[in-house]
Every structure is written in C-alpha cells, then in structure tokens.
PDB file of C-alpha atoms in Angstrom:
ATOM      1  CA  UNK A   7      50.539  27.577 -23.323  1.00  0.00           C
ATOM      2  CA  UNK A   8      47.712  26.228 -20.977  1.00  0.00           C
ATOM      3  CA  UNK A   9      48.188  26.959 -17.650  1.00  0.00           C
ATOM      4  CA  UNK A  10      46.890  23.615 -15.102  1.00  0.00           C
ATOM      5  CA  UNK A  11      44.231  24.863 -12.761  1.00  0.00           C
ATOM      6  CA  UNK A  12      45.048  23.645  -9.091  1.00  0.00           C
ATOM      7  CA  UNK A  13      42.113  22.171  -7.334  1.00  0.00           C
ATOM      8  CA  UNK A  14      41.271  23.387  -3.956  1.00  0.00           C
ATOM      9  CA  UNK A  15      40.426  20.425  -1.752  1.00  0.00           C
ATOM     10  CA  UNK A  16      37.764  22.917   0.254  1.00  0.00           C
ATOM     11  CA  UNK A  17      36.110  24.029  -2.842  1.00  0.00           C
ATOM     12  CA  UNK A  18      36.492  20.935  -5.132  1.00  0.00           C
ATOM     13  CA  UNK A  19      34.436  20.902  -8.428  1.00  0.00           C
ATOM     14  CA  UNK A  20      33.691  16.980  -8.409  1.00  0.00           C
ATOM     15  CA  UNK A  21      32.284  16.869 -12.054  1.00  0.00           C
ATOM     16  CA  UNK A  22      35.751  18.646 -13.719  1.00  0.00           C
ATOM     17  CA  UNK A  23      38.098  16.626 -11.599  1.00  0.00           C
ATOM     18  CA  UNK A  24      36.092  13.360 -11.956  1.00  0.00           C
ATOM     19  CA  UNK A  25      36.315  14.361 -15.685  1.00  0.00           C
ATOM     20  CA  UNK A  26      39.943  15.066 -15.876  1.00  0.00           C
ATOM     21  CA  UNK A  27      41.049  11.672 -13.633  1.00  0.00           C
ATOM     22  CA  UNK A  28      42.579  14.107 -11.473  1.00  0.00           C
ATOM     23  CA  UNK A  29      44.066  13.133  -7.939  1.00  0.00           C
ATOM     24  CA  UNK A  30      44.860  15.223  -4.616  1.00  0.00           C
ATOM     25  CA  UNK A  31      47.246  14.242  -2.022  1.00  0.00           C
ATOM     26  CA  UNK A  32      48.664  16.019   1.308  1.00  0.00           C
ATOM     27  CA  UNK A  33      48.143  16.309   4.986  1.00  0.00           C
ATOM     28  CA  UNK A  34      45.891  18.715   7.287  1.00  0.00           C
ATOM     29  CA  UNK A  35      46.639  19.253  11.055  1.00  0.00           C
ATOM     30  CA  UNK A  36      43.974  16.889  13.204  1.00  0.00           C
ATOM     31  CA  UNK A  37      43.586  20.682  15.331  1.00  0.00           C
ATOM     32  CA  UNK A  38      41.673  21.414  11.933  1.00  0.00           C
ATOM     33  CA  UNK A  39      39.428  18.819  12.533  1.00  0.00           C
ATOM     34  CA  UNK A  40      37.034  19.946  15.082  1.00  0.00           C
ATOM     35  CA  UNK A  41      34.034  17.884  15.391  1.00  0.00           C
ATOM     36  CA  UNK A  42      36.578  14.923  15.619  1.00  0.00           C
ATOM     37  CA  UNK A  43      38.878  16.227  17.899  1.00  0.00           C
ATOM     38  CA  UNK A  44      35.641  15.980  20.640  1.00  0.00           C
ATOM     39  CA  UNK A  45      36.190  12.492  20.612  1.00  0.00           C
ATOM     40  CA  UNK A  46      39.695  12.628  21.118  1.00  0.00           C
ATOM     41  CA  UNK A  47      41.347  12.473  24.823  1.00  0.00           C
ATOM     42  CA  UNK A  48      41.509  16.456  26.079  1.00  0.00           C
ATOM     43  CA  UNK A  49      45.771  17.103  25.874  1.00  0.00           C
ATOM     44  CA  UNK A  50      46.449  14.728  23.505  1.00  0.00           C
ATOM     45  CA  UNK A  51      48.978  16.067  21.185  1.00  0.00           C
ATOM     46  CA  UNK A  52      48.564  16.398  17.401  1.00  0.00           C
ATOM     47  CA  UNK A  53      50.513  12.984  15.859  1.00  0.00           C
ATOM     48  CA  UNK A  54      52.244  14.547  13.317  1.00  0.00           C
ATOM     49  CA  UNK A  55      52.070  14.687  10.231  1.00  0.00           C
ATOM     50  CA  UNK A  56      48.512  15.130  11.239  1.00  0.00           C
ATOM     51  CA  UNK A  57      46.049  13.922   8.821  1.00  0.00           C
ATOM     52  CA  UNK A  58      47.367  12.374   5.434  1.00  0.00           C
ATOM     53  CA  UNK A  59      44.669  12.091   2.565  1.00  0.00           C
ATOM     54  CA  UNK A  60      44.318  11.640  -1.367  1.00  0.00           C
ATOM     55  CA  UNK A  61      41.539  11.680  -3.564  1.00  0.00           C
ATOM     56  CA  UNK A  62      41.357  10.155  -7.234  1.00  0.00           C
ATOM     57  CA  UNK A  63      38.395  11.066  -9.617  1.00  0.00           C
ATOM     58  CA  UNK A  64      37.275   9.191 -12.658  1.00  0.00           C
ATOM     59  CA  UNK A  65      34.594   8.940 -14.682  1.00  0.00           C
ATOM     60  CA  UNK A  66      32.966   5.415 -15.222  1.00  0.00           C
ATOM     61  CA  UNK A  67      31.265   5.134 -18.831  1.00  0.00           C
ATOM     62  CA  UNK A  68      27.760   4.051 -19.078  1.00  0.00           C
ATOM     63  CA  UNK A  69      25.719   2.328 -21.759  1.00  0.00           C
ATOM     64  CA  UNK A  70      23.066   4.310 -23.055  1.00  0.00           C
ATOM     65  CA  UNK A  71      23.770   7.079 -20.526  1.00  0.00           C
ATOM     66  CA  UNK A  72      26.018  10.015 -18.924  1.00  0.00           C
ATOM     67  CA  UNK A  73      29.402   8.804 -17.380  1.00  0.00           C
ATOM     68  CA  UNK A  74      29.157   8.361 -13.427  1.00  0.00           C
ATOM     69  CA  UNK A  75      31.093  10.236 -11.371  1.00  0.00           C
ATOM     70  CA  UNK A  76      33.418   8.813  -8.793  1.00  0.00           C
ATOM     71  CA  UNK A  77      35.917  10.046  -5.910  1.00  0.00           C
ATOM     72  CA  UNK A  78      38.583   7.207  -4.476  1.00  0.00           C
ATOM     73  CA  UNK A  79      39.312   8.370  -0.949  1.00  0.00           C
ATOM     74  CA  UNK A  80      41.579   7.481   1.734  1.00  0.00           C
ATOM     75  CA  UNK A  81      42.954   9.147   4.782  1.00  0.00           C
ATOM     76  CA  UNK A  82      44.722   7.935   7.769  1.00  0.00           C
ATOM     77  CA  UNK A  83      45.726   9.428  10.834  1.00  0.00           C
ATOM     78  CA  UNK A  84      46.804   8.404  14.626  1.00  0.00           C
ATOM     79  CA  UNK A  85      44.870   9.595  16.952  1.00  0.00           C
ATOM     80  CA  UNK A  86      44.829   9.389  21.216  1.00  0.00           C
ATOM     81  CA  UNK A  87      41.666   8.278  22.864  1.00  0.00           C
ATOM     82  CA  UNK A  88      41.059   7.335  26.274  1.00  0.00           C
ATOM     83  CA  UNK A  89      41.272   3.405  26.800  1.00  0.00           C
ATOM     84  CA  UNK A  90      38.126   2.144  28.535  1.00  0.00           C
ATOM     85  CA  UNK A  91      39.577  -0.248  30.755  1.00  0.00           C
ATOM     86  CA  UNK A  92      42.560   1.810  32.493  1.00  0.00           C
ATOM     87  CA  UNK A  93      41.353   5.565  31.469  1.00  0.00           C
ATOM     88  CA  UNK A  94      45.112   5.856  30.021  1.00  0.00           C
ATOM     89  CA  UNK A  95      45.832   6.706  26.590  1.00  0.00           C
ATOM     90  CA  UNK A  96      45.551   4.814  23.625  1.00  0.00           C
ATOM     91  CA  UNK A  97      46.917   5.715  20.168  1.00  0.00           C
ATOM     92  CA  UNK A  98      44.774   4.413  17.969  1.00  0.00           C
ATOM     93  CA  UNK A  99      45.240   4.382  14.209  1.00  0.00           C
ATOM     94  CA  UNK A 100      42.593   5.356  11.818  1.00  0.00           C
ATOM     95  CA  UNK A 101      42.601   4.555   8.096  1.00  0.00           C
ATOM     96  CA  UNK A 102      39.806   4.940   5.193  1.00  0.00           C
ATOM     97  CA  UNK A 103      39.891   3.792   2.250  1.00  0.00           C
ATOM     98  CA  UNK A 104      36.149   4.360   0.170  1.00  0.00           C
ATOM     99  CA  UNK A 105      34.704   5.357  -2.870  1.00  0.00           C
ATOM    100  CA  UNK A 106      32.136   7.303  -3.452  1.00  0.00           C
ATOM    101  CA  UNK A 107      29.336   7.841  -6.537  1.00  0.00           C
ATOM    102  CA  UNK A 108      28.038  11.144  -6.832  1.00  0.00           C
ATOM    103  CA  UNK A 109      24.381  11.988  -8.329  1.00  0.00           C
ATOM    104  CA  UNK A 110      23.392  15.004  -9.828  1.00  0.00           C
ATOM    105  CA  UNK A 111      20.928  16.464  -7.247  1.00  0.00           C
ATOM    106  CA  UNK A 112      18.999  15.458  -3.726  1.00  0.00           C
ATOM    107  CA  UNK A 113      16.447  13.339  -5.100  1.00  0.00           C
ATOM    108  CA  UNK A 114      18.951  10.913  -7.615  1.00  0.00           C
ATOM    109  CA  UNK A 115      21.077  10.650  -4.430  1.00  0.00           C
ATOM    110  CA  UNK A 116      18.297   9.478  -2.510  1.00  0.00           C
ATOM    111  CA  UNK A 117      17.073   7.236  -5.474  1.00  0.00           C
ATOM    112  CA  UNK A 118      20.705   5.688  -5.756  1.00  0.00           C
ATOM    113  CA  UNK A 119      20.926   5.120  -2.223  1.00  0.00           C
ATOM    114  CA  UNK A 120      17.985   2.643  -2.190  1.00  0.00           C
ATOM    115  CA  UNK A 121      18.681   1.023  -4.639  1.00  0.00           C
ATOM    116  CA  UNK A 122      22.687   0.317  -4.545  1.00  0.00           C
ATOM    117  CA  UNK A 123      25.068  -0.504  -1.743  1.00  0.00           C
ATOM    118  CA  UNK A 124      27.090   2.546  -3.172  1.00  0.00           C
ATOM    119  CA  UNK A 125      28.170   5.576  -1.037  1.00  0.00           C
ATOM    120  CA  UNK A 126      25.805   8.223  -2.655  1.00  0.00           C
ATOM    121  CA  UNK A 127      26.942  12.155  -2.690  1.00  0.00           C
ATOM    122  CA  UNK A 128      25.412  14.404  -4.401  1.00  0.00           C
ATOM    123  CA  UNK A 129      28.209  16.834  -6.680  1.00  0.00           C
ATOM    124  CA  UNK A 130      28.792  20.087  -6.379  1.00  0.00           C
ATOM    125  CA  UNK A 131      31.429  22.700  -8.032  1.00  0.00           C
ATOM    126  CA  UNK A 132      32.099  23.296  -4.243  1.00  0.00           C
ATOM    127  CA  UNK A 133      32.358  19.963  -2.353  1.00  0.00           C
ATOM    128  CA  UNK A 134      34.485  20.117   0.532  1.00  0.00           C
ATOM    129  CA  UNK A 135      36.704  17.589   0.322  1.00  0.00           C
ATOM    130  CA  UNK A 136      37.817  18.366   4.480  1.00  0.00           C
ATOM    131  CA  UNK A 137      34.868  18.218   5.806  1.00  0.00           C
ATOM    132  CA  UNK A 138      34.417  14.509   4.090  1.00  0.00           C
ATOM    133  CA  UNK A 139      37.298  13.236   5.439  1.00  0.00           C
ATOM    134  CA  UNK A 140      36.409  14.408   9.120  1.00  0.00           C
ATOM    135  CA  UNK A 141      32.841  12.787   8.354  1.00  0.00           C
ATOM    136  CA  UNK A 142      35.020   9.274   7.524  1.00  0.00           C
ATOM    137  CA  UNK A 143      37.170   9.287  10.243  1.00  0.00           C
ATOM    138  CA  UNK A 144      35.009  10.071  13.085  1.00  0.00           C
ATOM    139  CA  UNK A 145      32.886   7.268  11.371  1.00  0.00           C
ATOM    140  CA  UNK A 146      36.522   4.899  11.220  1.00  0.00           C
ATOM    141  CA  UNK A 147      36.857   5.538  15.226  1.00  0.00           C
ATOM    142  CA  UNK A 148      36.237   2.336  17.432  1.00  0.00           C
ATOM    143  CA  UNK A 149      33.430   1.747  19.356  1.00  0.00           C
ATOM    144  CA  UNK A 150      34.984   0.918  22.813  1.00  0.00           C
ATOM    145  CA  UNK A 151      38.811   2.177  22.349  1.00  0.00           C
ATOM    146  CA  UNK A 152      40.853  -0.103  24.931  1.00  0.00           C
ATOM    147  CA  UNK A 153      44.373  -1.522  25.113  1.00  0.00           C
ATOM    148  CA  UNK A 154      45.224  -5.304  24.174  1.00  0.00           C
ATOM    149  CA  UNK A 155      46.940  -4.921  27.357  1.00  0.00           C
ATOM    150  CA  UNK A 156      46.571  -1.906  29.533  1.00  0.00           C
ATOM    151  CA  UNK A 157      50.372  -0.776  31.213  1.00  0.00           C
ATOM    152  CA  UNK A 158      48.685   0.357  34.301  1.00  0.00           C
ATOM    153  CA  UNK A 159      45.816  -1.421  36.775  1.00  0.00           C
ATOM    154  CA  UNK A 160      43.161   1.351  37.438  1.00  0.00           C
ATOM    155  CA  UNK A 161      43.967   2.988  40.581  1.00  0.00           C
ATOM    156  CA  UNK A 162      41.263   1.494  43.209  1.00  0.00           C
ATOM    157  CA  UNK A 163      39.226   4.352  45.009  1.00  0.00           C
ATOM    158  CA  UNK A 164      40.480   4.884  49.006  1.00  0.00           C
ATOM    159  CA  UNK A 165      40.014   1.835  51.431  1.00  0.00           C
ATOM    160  CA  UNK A 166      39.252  -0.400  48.441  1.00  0.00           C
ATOM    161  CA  UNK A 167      41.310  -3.482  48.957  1.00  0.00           C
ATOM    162  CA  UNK A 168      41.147  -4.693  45.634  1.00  0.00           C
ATOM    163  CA  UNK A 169      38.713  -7.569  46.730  1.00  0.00           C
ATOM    164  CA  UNK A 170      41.470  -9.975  48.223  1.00  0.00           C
ATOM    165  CA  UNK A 171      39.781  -9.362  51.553  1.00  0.00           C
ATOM    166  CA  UNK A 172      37.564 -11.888  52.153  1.00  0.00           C
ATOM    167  CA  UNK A 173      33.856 -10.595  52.103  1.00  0.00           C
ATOM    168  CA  UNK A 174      31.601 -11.333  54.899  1.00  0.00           C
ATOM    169  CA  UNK A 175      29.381 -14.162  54.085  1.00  0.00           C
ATOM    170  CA  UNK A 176      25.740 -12.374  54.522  1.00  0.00           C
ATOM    171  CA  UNK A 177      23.089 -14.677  56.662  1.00  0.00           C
ATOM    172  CA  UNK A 178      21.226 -16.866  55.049  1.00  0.00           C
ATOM    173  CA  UNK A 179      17.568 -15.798  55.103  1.00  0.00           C
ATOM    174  CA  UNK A 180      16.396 -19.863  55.139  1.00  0.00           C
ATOM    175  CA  UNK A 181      18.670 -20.649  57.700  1.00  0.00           C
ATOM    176  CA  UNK A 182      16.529 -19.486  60.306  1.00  0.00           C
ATOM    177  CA  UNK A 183      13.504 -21.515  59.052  1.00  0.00           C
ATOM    178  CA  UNK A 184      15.808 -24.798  58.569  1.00  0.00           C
ATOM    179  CA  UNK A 185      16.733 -24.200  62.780  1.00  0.00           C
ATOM    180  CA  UNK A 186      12.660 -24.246  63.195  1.00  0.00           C
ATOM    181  CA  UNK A 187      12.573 -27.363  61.272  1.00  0.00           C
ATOM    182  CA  UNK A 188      15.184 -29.003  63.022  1.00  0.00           C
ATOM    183  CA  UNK A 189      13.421 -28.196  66.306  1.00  0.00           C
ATOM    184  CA  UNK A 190      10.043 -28.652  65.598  1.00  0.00           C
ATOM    185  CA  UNK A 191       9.168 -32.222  67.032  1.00  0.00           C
ATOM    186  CA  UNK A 192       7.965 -34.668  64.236  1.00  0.00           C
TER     187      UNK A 192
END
C-alpha cells in the first residue's frame, strides 16, 4: 500500500507537486506574517481566520521540450490600515489570485523574465510557499488606503476654527502705488 506524502507548504518541492497536479489549501495567522504586518495599523487585531491560501501545480507540456512548471496561487485576507484622510481604521480586503512559471536555475529565470510577461521563479525542492504569499500580499496592499467615506472629521489642532472664520484680507502690495497714481497730478 503506498502511503501519500503530505507536502509542507514551507518546504514545498515545486517540481514533484507541479508533477503530481497536486493542490494545498488552509489558513496561517496574519501575526505570522511579519514583514506585512509593518504596514498594518499598530493594535489592529488579527481578522480571523487570518490568512486563507491554496496552491495548484501542473505541468504544461511542451513541443520539442521538458514540461513547464506552474503554481496557481491565491490568498486573501482582511487586513486594518490606517485611512489617510481621517487616521481611523480601515479594513481593507486583500485578495491574489496569480500564477507563476518556474525555471530551472538563476540565469533561465532571468532569461524568461525578459522575454515573457510571465511571473518567473526559479524551483526549488524547498520553496517556501509562506514567504510567497507575504511577498503577494504586501504587493496586493493599496497605495493610499482611505475610506469611501470617513465616519469621523479629523479632529482640528487647538484654536483651529475649522476655516469658517473669515481670514483677514492681507494688503495689497499695488495698492499703495495705485494711491500715488491717483494723486500724482497729470
């Protein structure tokens, strides 16, 4: 009786899963994440169920030539950032949804990249499959996180009147020279 081999998602083998059409599913706390939890807002809590994620392998056949090897990825998660209008909260949802070639070594990878509008990798038989998914998201995050519609104004600093006040008109530098005019006989 053959016993299945379970993958490890931190130590995946691309090639043998890629060659088995193998897929990977479940869901890693966003405190595992790290690098992307720097973007987040400091005390947000983690959204459960944290981070969901799946990966799909195949092999693509090629004429004249080795099968290419190919991950499906996606991953979604809800994270808090800080809204650049109000400076409140904003949950924010993240989803990625890619594939992505992988080439033998460095220089293929580099080779591939030129030339196709493919994501390149290069395989290993100990890819970490977490770290790519903290690469995508952090890439997935918005530029300039904001509400449609912030709940709160921004709180004005002290003595700030929220300009209703009418400003004081500041003199006119030529209206001194246009009373000389006006004088000067002419």
């Amino acid at each position: 009786m053959a016993r299945e081999k379970t993958q490890d998602p931190r130590r995946l083998d691309v090639r043998a899963f890629a060659a088995a059409g193998a897929a990977l599913s479940g869901a890693w706390p966003q405190a595992g994440f790290e690098r992307l939890g720097a973007s987040l807002m400091p005390g947000a809590a983690d959204t459960p169920p944290g981070v969901e994620w799946s990966v799909q392998g195949e092999q693509r056949p090629v004429t004249g030539g080795a099968p290419q090897t190919w991950l499906q990825l996606t991953a979604s998660t809800t994270v808090a950032l800080q809204c650049q209008r109000c400076l409140q909260p904003v949950a924010e949802t993240l989803l990625v949804e890619r594939w992505f070639r992988f080439a033998e070594d460095e220089r293929e990878a580099e080779r591939l990249d030129e030339e196709l509008e493919d994501d390149v990798l290069v395989a290993s038989r100990a890819f970490d499959l977490h770290e790519l998914v903290e690469d995508e998201l952090i890439l997935a995050l918005p530029l300039v996180p904001r509400h449609e519609s912030c709940p709160e104004p921004l709180p004005l600093p002290a003595g700030d009147t929220g300009g209703d006040a009418p400003e004081e008109a500041a003199p006119n530098p030529f209206a001194a020279l246009a009373a000389l005019k006006r004088q000067t006989p002419g």
